[in-house]
Amino acid sequence: AEPPRFGALGAMIKYNTGLLGLKFILRITGSVFPKALLMAVPNAIAVLLLHRYARYGEDPEHYMAMDGVEFLWAGYTSVLSFLLVFRNNQAYTRFWEGATLIHQIRGEWLSA
C-alpha cells in the first residue's frame, strides 16, 4: 500500500483574523471566551445589584458607615500580590533549571 500523501492527511488550518485579530479572538468555536463569559457575566450582574442595593437601598447611611473596608482590601491585595510574586519567582527558577538541564543533555548528545 502506498503511504498517504500530505494532502490526504489534511492541510493546515488557515484562519481569517479580521481587523486587528478581533475576529479570531472573539470567535465562538474553539474559544474560551463563551465559557468565561458564562461565568463572569452573571457574577458581574450580581455584584452590580448588591452594590446598588447597598448604596441606594433601604439604609444608604449604612453604606457610608463601612469604615475600615479599605484597610481590609489593602491587606488582602498585599498578601495576594506577595504570593503571586513568590509563585512567579518559583516558576521562573524552575524554567531556567529545566532549560539548563536540556542544554546539558543536548551538549552530551552532540558530543557523543
Short mmCIF file of the N, C-alpha and C atoms (twelve columns), coordinates in Angstrom:
data_MODEL
# 
_entry.id   MODEL 
# 
loop_
_atom_site.group_PDB 
_atom_site.id 
_atom_site.type_symbol 
_atom_site.label_atom_id 
_atom_site.label_alt_id 
_atom_site.label_comp_id 
_atom_site.label_asym_id 
_atom_site.label_seq_id 
_atom_site.Cartn_x 
_atom_site.Cartn_y 
_atom_site.Cartn_z 
_atom_site.pdbx_PDB_model_num 
ATOM 1   N N  . ALA A 1   0.847   -1.183 0.000  1 
ATOM 2   C CA . ALA A 1   0.000   0.000  0.000  1 
ATOM 3   C C  . ALA A 1   0.886   1.238  0.000  1 
ATOM 4   N N  . GLU A 2   0.414   2.218  -0.697 1 
ATOM 5   C CA . GLU A 2   1.162   3.472  -0.819 1 
ATOM 6   C C  . GLU A 2   0.922   4.329  0.425  1 
ATOM 7   N N  . PRO A 3   1.985   4.953  0.963  1 
ATOM 8   C CA . PRO A 3   1.777   5.816  2.142  1 
ATOM 9   C C  . PRO A 3   0.926   7.026  1.776  1 
ATOM 10  N N  . PRO A 4   0.136   7.500  2.730  1 
ATOM 11  C CA . PRO A 4   -0.730  8.647  2.431  1 
ATOM 12  C C  . PRO A 4   0.101   9.893  2.151  1 
ATOM 13  N N  . ARG A 5   -0.387  10.667 1.193  1 
ATOM 14  C CA . ARG A 5   0.280   11.928 0.865  1 
ATOM 15  C C  . ARG A 5   -0.136  13.005 1.854  1 
ATOM 16  N N  . PHE A 6   0.581   14.119 1.795  1 
ATOM 17  C CA . PHE A 6   0.299   15.227 2.715  1 
ATOM 18  C C  . PHE A 6   -1.132  15.716 2.565  1 
ATOM 19  N N  . GLY A 7   -1.633  15.781 1.335  1 
ATOM 20  C CA . GLY A 7   -2.994  16.269 1.096  1 
ATOM 21  C C  . GLY A 7   -4.040  15.365 1.715  1 
ATOM 22  N N  . ALA A 8   -3.734  14.078 1.807  1 
ATOM 23  C CA . ALA A 8   -4.692  13.137 2.392  1 
ATOM 24  C C  . ALA A 8   -4.792  13.314 3.903  1 
ATOM 25  N N  . LEU A 9   -3.705  13.773 4.533  1 
ATOM 26  C CA . LEU A 9   -3.732  13.987 5.972  1 
ATOM 27  C C  . LEU A 9   -4.460  15.262 6.351  1 
ATOM 28  N N  . GLY A 10  -4.564  16.158 5.421  1 
ATOM 29  C CA . GLY A 10  -5.222  17.427 5.696  1 
ATOM 30  C C  . GLY A 10  -4.204  18.549 5.751  1 
ATOM 31  N N  . ALA A 11  -4.608  19.674 5.274  1 
ATOM 32  C CA . ALA A 11  -3.715  20.827 5.237  1 
ATOM 33  C C  . ALA A 11  -3.843  21.621 6.525  1 
ATOM 34  N N  . MET A 12  -2.938  22.566 6.675  1 
ATOM 35  C CA . MET A 12  -3.020  23.442 7.845  1 
ATOM 36  C C  . MET A 12  -4.289  24.271 7.795  1 
ATOM 37  N N  . ILE A 13  -4.796  24.601 8.941  1 
ATOM 38  C CA . ILE A 13  -5.985  25.439 9.029  1 
ATOM 39  C C  . ILE A 13  -5.563  26.884 8.819  1 
ATOM 40  N N  . LYS A 14  -6.232  27.558 7.928  1 
ATOM 41  C CA . LYS A 14  -5.954  28.972 7.697  1 
ATOM 42  C C  . LYS A 14  -7.080  29.777 8.322  1 
ATOM 43  N N  . TYR A 15  -6.709  30.668 9.245  1 
ATOM 44  C CA . TYR A 15  -7.686  31.472 9.960  1 
ATOM 45  C C  . TYR A 15  -7.797  32.850 9.337  1 
ATOM 46  N N  . ASN A 16  -9.015  33.378 9.330  1 
ATOM 47  C CA . ASN A 16  -9.240  34.746 8.902  1 
ATOM 48  C C  . ASN A 16  -9.235  35.601 10.170 1 
ATOM 49  N N  . THR A 17  -8.175  36.381 10.361 1 
ATOM 50  C CA . THR A 17  -8.033  37.125 11.607 1 
ATOM 51  C C  . THR A 17  -8.912  38.363 11.666 1 
ATOM 52  N N  . GLY A 18  -9.341  38.884 10.542 1 
ATOM 53  C CA . GLY A 18  -10.177 40.073 10.555 1 
ATOM 54  C C  . GLY A 18  -9.389  41.306 10.953 1 
ATOM 55  N N  . LEU A 19  -10.078 42.333 11.342 1 
ATOM 56  C CA . LEU A 19  -9.467  43.602 11.704 1 
ATOM 57  C C  . LEU A 19  -8.744  43.478 13.043 1 
ATOM 58  N N  . LEU A 20  -7.440  43.671 13.050 1 
ATOM 59  C CA . LEU A 20  -6.587  43.635 14.240 1 
ATOM 60  C C  . LEU A 20  -6.691  42.320 15.020 1 
ATOM 61  N N  . GLY A 21  -7.104  41.266 14.363 1 
ATOM 62  C CA . GLY A 21  -7.205  39.970 15.018 1 
ATOM 63  C C  . GLY A 21  -8.443  39.802 15.887 1 
ATOM 64  N N  . LEU A 22  -9.350  40.751 15.864 1 
ATOM 65  C CA . LEU A 22  -10.537 40.669 16.728 1 
ATOM 66  C C  . LEU A 22  -11.468 39.536 16.320 1 
ATOM 67  N N  . LYS A 23  -11.571 39.295 15.019 1 
ATOM 68  C CA . LYS A 23  -12.446 38.212 14.565 1 
ATOM 69  C C  . LYS A 23  -11.934 36.866 15.076 1 
ATOM 70  N N  . PHE A 24  -10.625 36.704 15.121 1 
ATOM 71  C CA . PHE A 24  -10.028 35.453 15.611 1 
ATOM 72  C C  . PHE A 24  -10.210 35.320 17.116 1 
ATOM 73  N N  . ILE A 25  -10.030 36.413 17.853 1 
ATOM 74  C CA . ILE A 25  -10.139 36.358 19.310 1 
ATOM 75  C C  . ILE A 25  -11.575 36.118 19.762 1 
ATOM 76  N N  . LEU A 26  -12.527 36.751 19.090 1 
ATOM 77  C CA . LEU A 26  -13.918 36.696 19.535 1 
ATOM 78  C C  . LEU A 26  -14.739 35.600 18.862 1 
ATOM 79  N N  . ARG A 27  -14.101 34.659 18.197 1 
ATOM 80  C CA . ARG A 27  -14.849 33.586 17.559 1 
ATOM 81  C C  . ARG A 27  -15.453 32.672 18.630 1 
ATOM 82  N N  . ILE A 28  -16.524 31.993 18.257 1 
ATOM 83  C CA . ILE A 28  -17.256 31.175 19.217 1 
ATOM 84  C C  . ILE A 28  -16.688 29.755 19.285 1 
ATOM 85  N N  . THR A 29  -16.442 29.136 18.129 1 
ATOM 86  C CA . THR A 29  -15.991 27.748 18.129 1 
ATOM 87  C C  . THR A 29  -14.524 27.666 18.531 1 
ATOM 88  N N  . GLY A 30  -14.253 26.821 19.501 1 
ATOM 89  C CA . GLY A 30  -12.896 26.609 19.953 1 
ATOM 90  C C  . GLY A 30  -12.350 27.711 20.835 1 
ATOM 91  N N  . SER A 31  -13.171 28.623 21.266 1 
ATOM 92  C CA . SER A 31  -12.703 29.746 22.069 1 
ATOM 93  C C  . SER A 31  -13.062 29.528 23.533 1 
ATOM 94  N N  . VAL A 32  -12.285 30.143 24.409 1 
ATOM 95  C CA . VAL A 32  -12.538 30.051 25.839 1 
ATOM 96  C C  . VAL A 32  -13.474 31.177 26.304 1 
ATOM 97  N N  . PHE A 33  -13.656 32.190 25.473 1 
ATOM 98  C CA . PHE A 33  -14.460 33.344 25.873 1 
ATOM 99  C C  . PHE A 33  -15.925 33.012 26.185 1 
ATOM 100 N N  . PRO A 34  -16.631 32.177 25.408 1 
ATOM 101 C CA . PRO A 34  -18.022 31.896 25.784 1 
ATOM 102 C C  . PRO A 34  -18.150 31.278 27.172 1 
ATOM 103 N N  . LYS A 35  -17.263 30.333 27.518 1 
ATOM 104 C CA . LYS A 35  -17.327 29.710 28.851 1 
ATOM 105 C C  . LYS A 35  -16.963 30.719 29.942 1 
ATOM 106 N N  . ALA A 36  -15.983 31.566 29.653 1 
ATOM 107 C CA . ALA A 36  -15.590 32.568 30.637 1 
ATOM 108 C C  . ALA A 36  -16.710 33.590 30.833 1 
ATOM 109 N N  . LEU A 37  -17.336 34.001 29.750 1 
ATOM 110 C CA . LEU A 37  -18.439 34.959 29.863 1 
ATOM 111 C C  . LEU A 37  -19.635 34.346 30.584 1 
ATOM 112 N N  . LEU A 38  -19.841 33.049 30.394 1 
ATOM 113 C CA . LEU A 38  -20.939 32.369 31.077 1 
ATOM 114 C C  . LEU A 38  -20.764 32.429 32.591 1 
ATOM 115 N N  . MET A 39  -19.526 32.420 33.050 1 
ATOM 116 C CA . MET A 39  -19.263 32.531 34.484 1 
ATOM 117 C C  . MET A 39  -19.175 33.988 34.941 1 
ATOM 118 N N  . ALA A 40  -18.608 34.856 34.116 1 
ATOM 119 C CA . ALA A 40  -18.318 36.214 34.547 1 
ATOM 120 C C  . ALA A 40  -19.542 37.135 34.524 1 
ATOM 121 N N  . VAL A 41  -20.372 37.032 33.505 1 
ATOM 122 C CA . VAL A 41  -21.489 37.982 33.367 1 
ATOM 123 C C  . VAL A 41  -22.506 37.844 34.502 1 
ATOM 124 N N  . PRO A 42  -22.974 36.652 34.867 1 
ATOM 125 C CA . PRO A 42  -23.919 36.581 35.994 1 
ATOM 126 C C  . PRO A 42  -23.324 37.099 37.311 1 
ATOM 127 N N  . ASN A 43  -22.046 36.798 37.548 1 
ATOM 128 C CA . ASN A 43  -21.409 37.298 38.768 1 
ATOM 129 C C  . ASN A 43  -21.267 38.812 38.748 1 
ATOM 130 N N  . ALA A 44  -20.953 39.378 37.601 1 
ATOM 131 C CA . ALA A 44  -20.845 40.831 37.498 1 
ATOM 132 C C  . ALA A 44  -22.204 41.490 37.727 1 
ATOM 133 N N  . ILE A 45  -23.254 40.892 37.212 1 
ATOM 134 C CA . ILE A 45  -24.604 41.431 37.428 1 
ATOM 135 C C  . ILE A 45  -24.982 41.342 38.904 1 
ATOM 136 N N  . ALA A 46  -24.648 40.219 39.552 1 
ATOM 137 C CA . ALA A 46  -24.953 40.066 40.983 1 
ATOM 138 C C  . ALA A 46  -24.216 41.104 41.814 1 
ATOM 139 N N  . VAL A 47  -22.951 41.338 41.512 1 
ATOM 140 C CA . VAL A 47  -22.180 42.339 42.257 1 
ATOM 141 C C  . VAL A 47  -22.745 43.727 42.016 1 
ATOM 142 N N  . LEU A 48  -23.126 44.029 40.790 1 
ATOM 143 C CA . LEU A 48  -23.719 45.331 40.491 1 
ATOM 144 C C  . LEU A 48  -25.016 45.534 41.271 1 
ATOM 145 N N  . LEU A 49  -25.862 44.507 41.309 1 
ATOM 146 C CA . LEU A 49  -27.117 44.623 42.054 1 
ATOM 147 C C  . LEU A 49  -26.870 44.773 43.556 1 
ATOM 148 N N  . LEU A 50  -25.925 44.022 44.102 1 
ATOM 149 C CA . LEU A 50  -25.604 44.163 45.520 1 
ATOM 150 C C  . LEU A 50  -25.041 45.546 45.838 1 
ATOM 151 N N  . HIS A 51  -24.211 46.059 44.959 1 
ATOM 152 C CA . HIS A 51  -23.653 47.390 45.164 1 
ATOM 153 C C  . HIS A 51  -24.751 48.452 45.122 1 
ATOM 154 N N  . ARG A 52  -25.626 48.331 44.149 1 
ATOM 155 C CA . ARG A 52  -26.731 49.301 44.051 1 
ATOM 156 C C  . ARG A 52  -27.639 49.221 45.277 1 
ATOM 157 N N  . TYR A 53  -27.906 48.023 45.748 1 
ATOM 158 C CA . TYR A 53  -28.760 47.877 46.924 1 
ATOM 159 C C  . TYR A 53  -28.089 48.468 48.158 1 
ATOM 160 N N  . ALA A 54  -26.797 48.208 48.315 1 
ATOM 161 C CA . ALA A 54  -26.089 48.728 49.485 1 
ATOM 162 C C  . ALA A 54  -26.000 50.246 49.434 1 
ATOM 163 N N  . ARG A 55  -25.851 50.788 48.265 1 
ATOM 164 C CA . ARG A 55  -25.664 52.234 48.151 1 
ATOM 165 C C  . ARG A 55  -26.986 52.994 48.174 1 
ATOM 166 N N  . TYR A 56  -27.985 52.490 47.478 1 
ATOM 167 C CA . TYR A 56  -29.243 53.229 47.338 1 
ATOM 168 C C  . TYR A 56  -30.430 52.483 47.940 1 
ATOM 169 N N  . GLY A 57  -30.180 51.427 48.692 1 
ATOM 170 C CA . GLY A 57  -31.266 50.600 49.225 1 
ATOM 171 C C  . GLY A 57  -31.968 51.229 50.412 1 
ATOM 172 N N  . GLU A 58  -32.386 50.385 51.341 1 
ATOM 173 C CA . GLU A 58  -33.192 50.824 52.480 1 
ATOM 174 C C  . GLU A 58  -32.439 51.773 53.399 1 
ATOM 175 N N  . ASP A 59  -31.165 51.547 53.628 1 
ATOM 176 C CA . ASP A 59  -30.398 52.366 54.561 1 
ATOM 177 C C  . ASP A 59  -29.091 52.838 53.911 1 
ATOM 178 N N  . PRO A 60  -29.147 53.901 53.110 1 
ATOM 179 C CA . PRO A 60  -27.934 54.345 52.419 1 
ATOM 180 C C  . PRO A 60  -26.848 54.866 53.366 1 
ATOM 181 N N  . GLU A 61  -27.222 55.290 54.599 1 
ATOM 182 C CA . GLU A 61  -26.210 55.753 55.544 1 
ATOM 183 C C  . GLU A 61  -25.315 54.607 56.007 1 
ATOM 184 N N  . HIS A 62  -25.865 53.405 56.009 1 
ATOM 185 C CA . HIS A 62  -25.083 52.227 56.399 1 
ATOM 186 C C  . HIS A 62  -23.917 52.022 55.423 1 
ATOM 187 N N  . TYR A 63  -24.117 52.358 54.171 1 
ATOM 188 C CA . TYR A 63  -23.053 52.217 53.165 1 
ATOM 189 C C  . TYR A 63  -21.876 53.122 53.507 1 
ATOM 190 N N  . MET A 64  -22.184 54.331 53.962 1 
ATOM 191 C CA . MET A 64  -21.119 55.272 54.296 1 
ATOM 192 C C  . MET A 64  -20.456 54.935 55.631 1 
ATOM 193 N N  . ALA A 65  -21.103 54.100 56.450 1 
ATOM 194 C CA . ALA A 65  -20.571 53.773 57.770 1 
ATOM 195 C C  . ALA A 65  -19.623 52.580 57.746 1 
ATOM 196 N N  . MET A 66  -19.306 52.066 56.585 1 
ATOM 197 C CA . MET A 66  -18.420 50.902 56.495 1 
ATOM 198 C C  . MET A 66  -16.970 51.366 56.451 1 
ATOM 199 N N  . ASP A 67  -16.490 51.893 57.568 1 
ATOM 200 C CA . ASP A 67  -15.094 52.321 57.651 1 
ATOM 201 C C  . ASP A 67  -14.191 51.113 57.849 1 
ATOM 202 N N  . GLY A 68  -12.993 51.211 57.364 1 
ATOM 203 C CA . GLY A 68  -12.027 50.140 57.533 1 
ATOM 204 C C  . GLY A 68  -12.024 49.120 56.418 1 
ATOM 205 N N  . VAL A 69  -12.978 49.184 55.515 1 
ATOM 206 C CA . VAL A 69  -13.013 48.226 54.416 1 
ATOM 207 C C  . VAL A 69  -11.811 48.423 53.507 1 
ATOM 208 N N  . GLU A 70  -11.373 49.670 53.378 1 
ATOM 209 C CA . GLU A 70  -10.210 49.951 52.530 1 
ATOM 210 C C  . GLU A 70  -8.961  49.261 53.074 1 
ATOM 211 N N  . PHE A 71  -8.819  49.230 54.397 1 
ATOM 212 C CA . PHE A 71  -7.662  48.591 55.004 1 
ATOM 213 C C  . PHE A 71  -7.701  47.077 54.811 1 
ATOM 214 N N  . LEU A 72  -8.889  46.497 54.901 1 
ATOM 215 C CA . LEU A 72  -9.018  45.067 54.641 1 
ATOM 216 C C  . LEU A 72  -8.656  44.754 53.195 1 
ATOM 217 N N  . TRP A 73  -9.150  45.574 52.282 1 
ATOM 218 C CA . TRP A 73  -8.863  45.369 50.859 1 
ATOM 219 C C  . TRP A 73  -7.364  45.526 50.581 1 
ATOM 220 N N  . ALA A 74  -6.737  46.520 51.201 1 
ATOM 221 C CA . ALA A 74  -5.299  46.738 51.007 1 
ATOM 222 C C  . ALA A 74  -4.500  45.554 51.549 1 
ATOM 223 N N  . GLY A 75  -4.878  45.029 52.701 1 
ATOM 224 C CA . GLY A 75  -4.191  43.869 53.251 1 
ATOM 225 C C  . GLY A 75  -4.353  42.640 52.375 1 
ATOM 226 N N  . TYR A 76  -5.558  42.441 51.879 1 
ATOM 227 C CA . TYR A 76  -5.829  41.289 51.004 1 
ATOM 228 C C  . TYR A 76  -5.001  41.377 49.730 1 
ATOM 229 N N  . THR A 77  -4.984  42.527 49.094 1 
ATOM 230 C CA . THR A 77  -4.228  42.661 47.850 1 
ATOM 231 C C  . THR A 77  -2.728  42.579 48.099 1 
ATOM 232 N N  . SER A 78  -2.265  43.042 49.250 1 
ATOM 233 C CA . SER A 78  -0.840  42.929 49.562 1 
ATOM 234 C C  . SER A 78  -0.421  41.471 49.697 1 
ATOM 235 N N  . VAL A 79  -1.194  40.697 50.434 1 
ATOM 236 C CA . VAL A 79  -0.875  39.278 50.613 1 
ATOM 237 C C  . VAL A 79  -0.978  38.549 49.279 1 
ATOM 238 N N  . LEU A 80  -2.018  38.847 48.510 1 
ATOM 239 C CA . LEU A 80  -2.188  38.201 47.214 1 
ATOM 240 C C  . LEU A 80  -1.044  38.547 46.264 1 
ATOM 241 N N  . SER A 81  -0.622  39.798 46.274 1 
ATOM 242 C CA . SER A 81  0.500   40.218 45.431 1 
ATOM 243 C C  . SER A 81  1.782   39.508 45.839 1 
ATOM 244 N N  . PHE A 82  2.030   39.405 47.134 1 
ATOM 245 C CA . PHE A 82  3.229   38.712 47.611 1 
ATOM 246 C C  . PHE A 82  3.217   37.253 47.164 1 
ATOM 247 N N  . LEU A 83  2.088   36.582 47.332 1 
ATOM 248 C CA . LEU A 83  2.003   35.182 46.939 1 
ATOM 249 C C  . LEU A 83  2.162   35.013 45.434 1 
ATOM 250 N N  . LEU A 84  1.617   35.929 44.670 1 
ATOM 251 C CA . LEU A 84  1.733   35.857 43.219 1 
ATOM 252 C C  . LEU A 84  3.179   36.049 42.775 1 
ATOM 253 N N  . VAL A 85  3.869   37.006 43.355 1 
ATOM 254 C CA . VAL A 85  5.274   37.238 43.011 1 
ATOM 255 C C  . VAL A 85  6.127   36.048 43.437 1 
ATOM 256 N N  . PHE A 86  5.873   35.494 44.617 1 
ATOM 257 C CA . PHE A 86  6.623   34.342 45.100 1 
ATOM 258 C C  . PHE A 86  6.428   33.149 44.174 1 
ATOM 259 N N  . ARG A 87  5.209   32.902 43.788 1 
ATOM 260 C CA . ARG A 87  4.905   31.769 42.905 1 
ATOM 261 C C  . ARG A 87  5.522   31.974 41.522 1 
ATOM 262 N N  . ASN A 88  5.466   33.200 41.032 1 
ATOM 263 C CA . ASN A 88  6.051   33.508 39.733 1 
ATOM 264 C C  . ASN A 88  7.566   33.314 39.770 1 
ATOM 265 N N  . ASN A 89  8.196   33.704 40.875 1 
ATOM 266 C CA . ASN A 89  9.630   33.533 41.016 1 
ATOM 267 C C  . ASN A 89  10.005  32.049 41.037 1 
ATOM 268 N N  . GLN A 90  9.205   31.225 41.692 1 
ATOM 269 C CA . GLN A 90  9.462   29.783 41.705 1 
ATOM 270 C C  . GLN A 90  9.351   29.200 40.299 1 
ATOM 271 N N  . ALA A 91  8.340   29.630 39.557 1 
ATOM 272 C CA . ALA A 91  8.164   29.127 38.193 1 
ATOM 273 C C  . ALA A 91  9.329   29.553 37.302 1 
ATOM 274 N N  . TYR A 92  9.781   30.773 37.465 1 
ATOM 275 C CA . TYR A 92  10.917  31.283 36.690 1 
ATOM 276 C C  . TYR A 92  12.179  30.489 36.992 1 
ATOM 277 N N  . THR A 93  12.391  30.180 38.274 1 
ATOM 278 C CA . THR A 93  13.557  29.391 38.663 1 
ATOM 279 C C  . THR A 93  13.485  27.983 38.080 1 
ATOM 280 N N  . ARG A 94  12.308  27.371 38.127 1 
ATOM 281 C CA . ARG A 94  12.142  26.030 37.560 1 
ATOM 282 C C  . ARG A 94  12.372  26.034 36.058 1 
ATOM 283 N N  . PHE A 95  11.897  27.091 35.385 1 
ATOM 284 C CA . PHE A 95  12.102  27.188 33.940 1 
ATOM 285 C C  . PHE A 95  13.587  27.206 33.609 1 
ATOM 286 N N  . TRP A 96  14.351  28.050 34.302 1 
ATOM 287 C CA . TRP A 96  15.772  28.145 33.989 1 
ATOM 288 C C  . TRP A 96  16.528  26.889 34.378 1 
ATOM 289 N N  . GLU A 97  16.103  26.210 35.426 1 
ATOM 290 C CA . GLU A 97  16.728  24.949 35.788 1 
ATOM 291 C C  . GLU A 97  16.485  23.912 34.697 1 
ATOM 292 N N  . GLY A 98  15.261  23.841 34.214 1 
ATOM 293 C CA . GLY A 98  14.935  22.909 33.131 1 
ATOM 294 C C  . GLY A 98  15.662  23.251 31.847 1 
ATOM 295 N N  . ALA A 99  15.726  24.551 31.511 1 
ATOM 296 C CA . ALA A 99  16.433  24.959 30.297 1 
ATOM 297 C C  . ALA A 99  17.917  24.611 30.383 1 
ATOM 298 N N  . THR A 100 18.517  24.784 31.553 1 
ATOM 299 C CA . THR A 100 19.929  24.444 31.737 1 
ATOM 300 C C  . THR A 100 20.155  22.950 31.572 1 
ATOM 301 N N  . LEU A 101 19.273  22.137 32.150 1 
ATOM 302 C CA . LEU A 101 19.410  20.685 32.022 1 
ATOM 303 C C  . LEU A 101 19.231  20.230 30.574 1 
ATOM 304 N N  . ILE A 102 18.311  20.837 29.867 1 
ATOM 305 C CA . ILE A 102 18.101  20.493 28.452 1 
ATOM 306 C C  . ILE A 102 19.344  20.819 27.646 1 
ATOM 307 N N  . HIS A 103 19.963  21.964 27.920 1 
ATOM 308 C CA . HIS A 103 21.190  22.324 27.206 1 
ATOM 309 C C  . HIS A 103 22.324  21.354 27.538 1 
ATOM 310 N N  . GLN A 104 22.407  20.909 28.773 1 
ATOM 311 C CA . GLN A 104 23.433  19.935 29.134 1 
ATOM 312 C C  . GLN A 104 23.213  18.615 28.404 1 
ATOM 313 N N  . ILE A 105 21.973  18.162 28.368 1 
ATOM 314 C CA . ILE A 105 21.657  16.910 27.672 1 
ATOM 315 C C  . ILE A 105 21.969  17.036 26.186 1 
ATOM 316 N N  . ARG A 106 21.594  18.163 25.607 1 
ATOM 317 C CA . ARG A 106 21.858  18.384 24.187 1 
ATOM 318 C C  . ARG A 106 23.362  18.377 23.906 1 
ATOM 319 N N  . GLY A 107 24.117  19.005 24.788 1 
ATOM 320 C CA . GLY A 107 25.571  19.014 24.625 1 
ATOM 321 C C  . GLY A 107 26.166  17.620 24.713 1 
ATOM 322 N N  . GLU A 108 25.649  16.794 25.635 1 
ATOM 323 C CA . GLU A 108 26.148  15.426 25.759 1 
ATOM 324 C C  . GLU A 108 25.790  14.593 24.537 1 
ATOM 325 N N  . TRP A 109 24.590  14.802 23.990 1 
ATOM 326 C CA . TRP A 109 24.186  14.054 22.795 1 
ATOM 327 C C  . TRP A 109 25.037  14.444 21.594 1 
ATOM 328 N N  . LEU A 110 25.304  15.735 21.449 1 
ATOM 329 C CA . LEU A 110 26.075  16.181 20.295 1 
ATOM 330 C C  . LEU A 110 27.536  15.772 20.393 1 
ATOM 331 N N  . SER A 111 28.062  15.660 21.602 1 
ATOM 332 C CA . SER A 111 29.466  15.263 21.750 1 
ATOM 333 C C  . SER A 111 29.641  13.741 21.734 1 
ATOM 334 N N  . ALA A 112 28.554  13.008 21.768 1 
ATOM 335 C CA . ALA A 112 28.649  11.538 21.771 1 
ATOM 336 C C  . ALA A 112 28.936  10.982 20.386 1 
# 
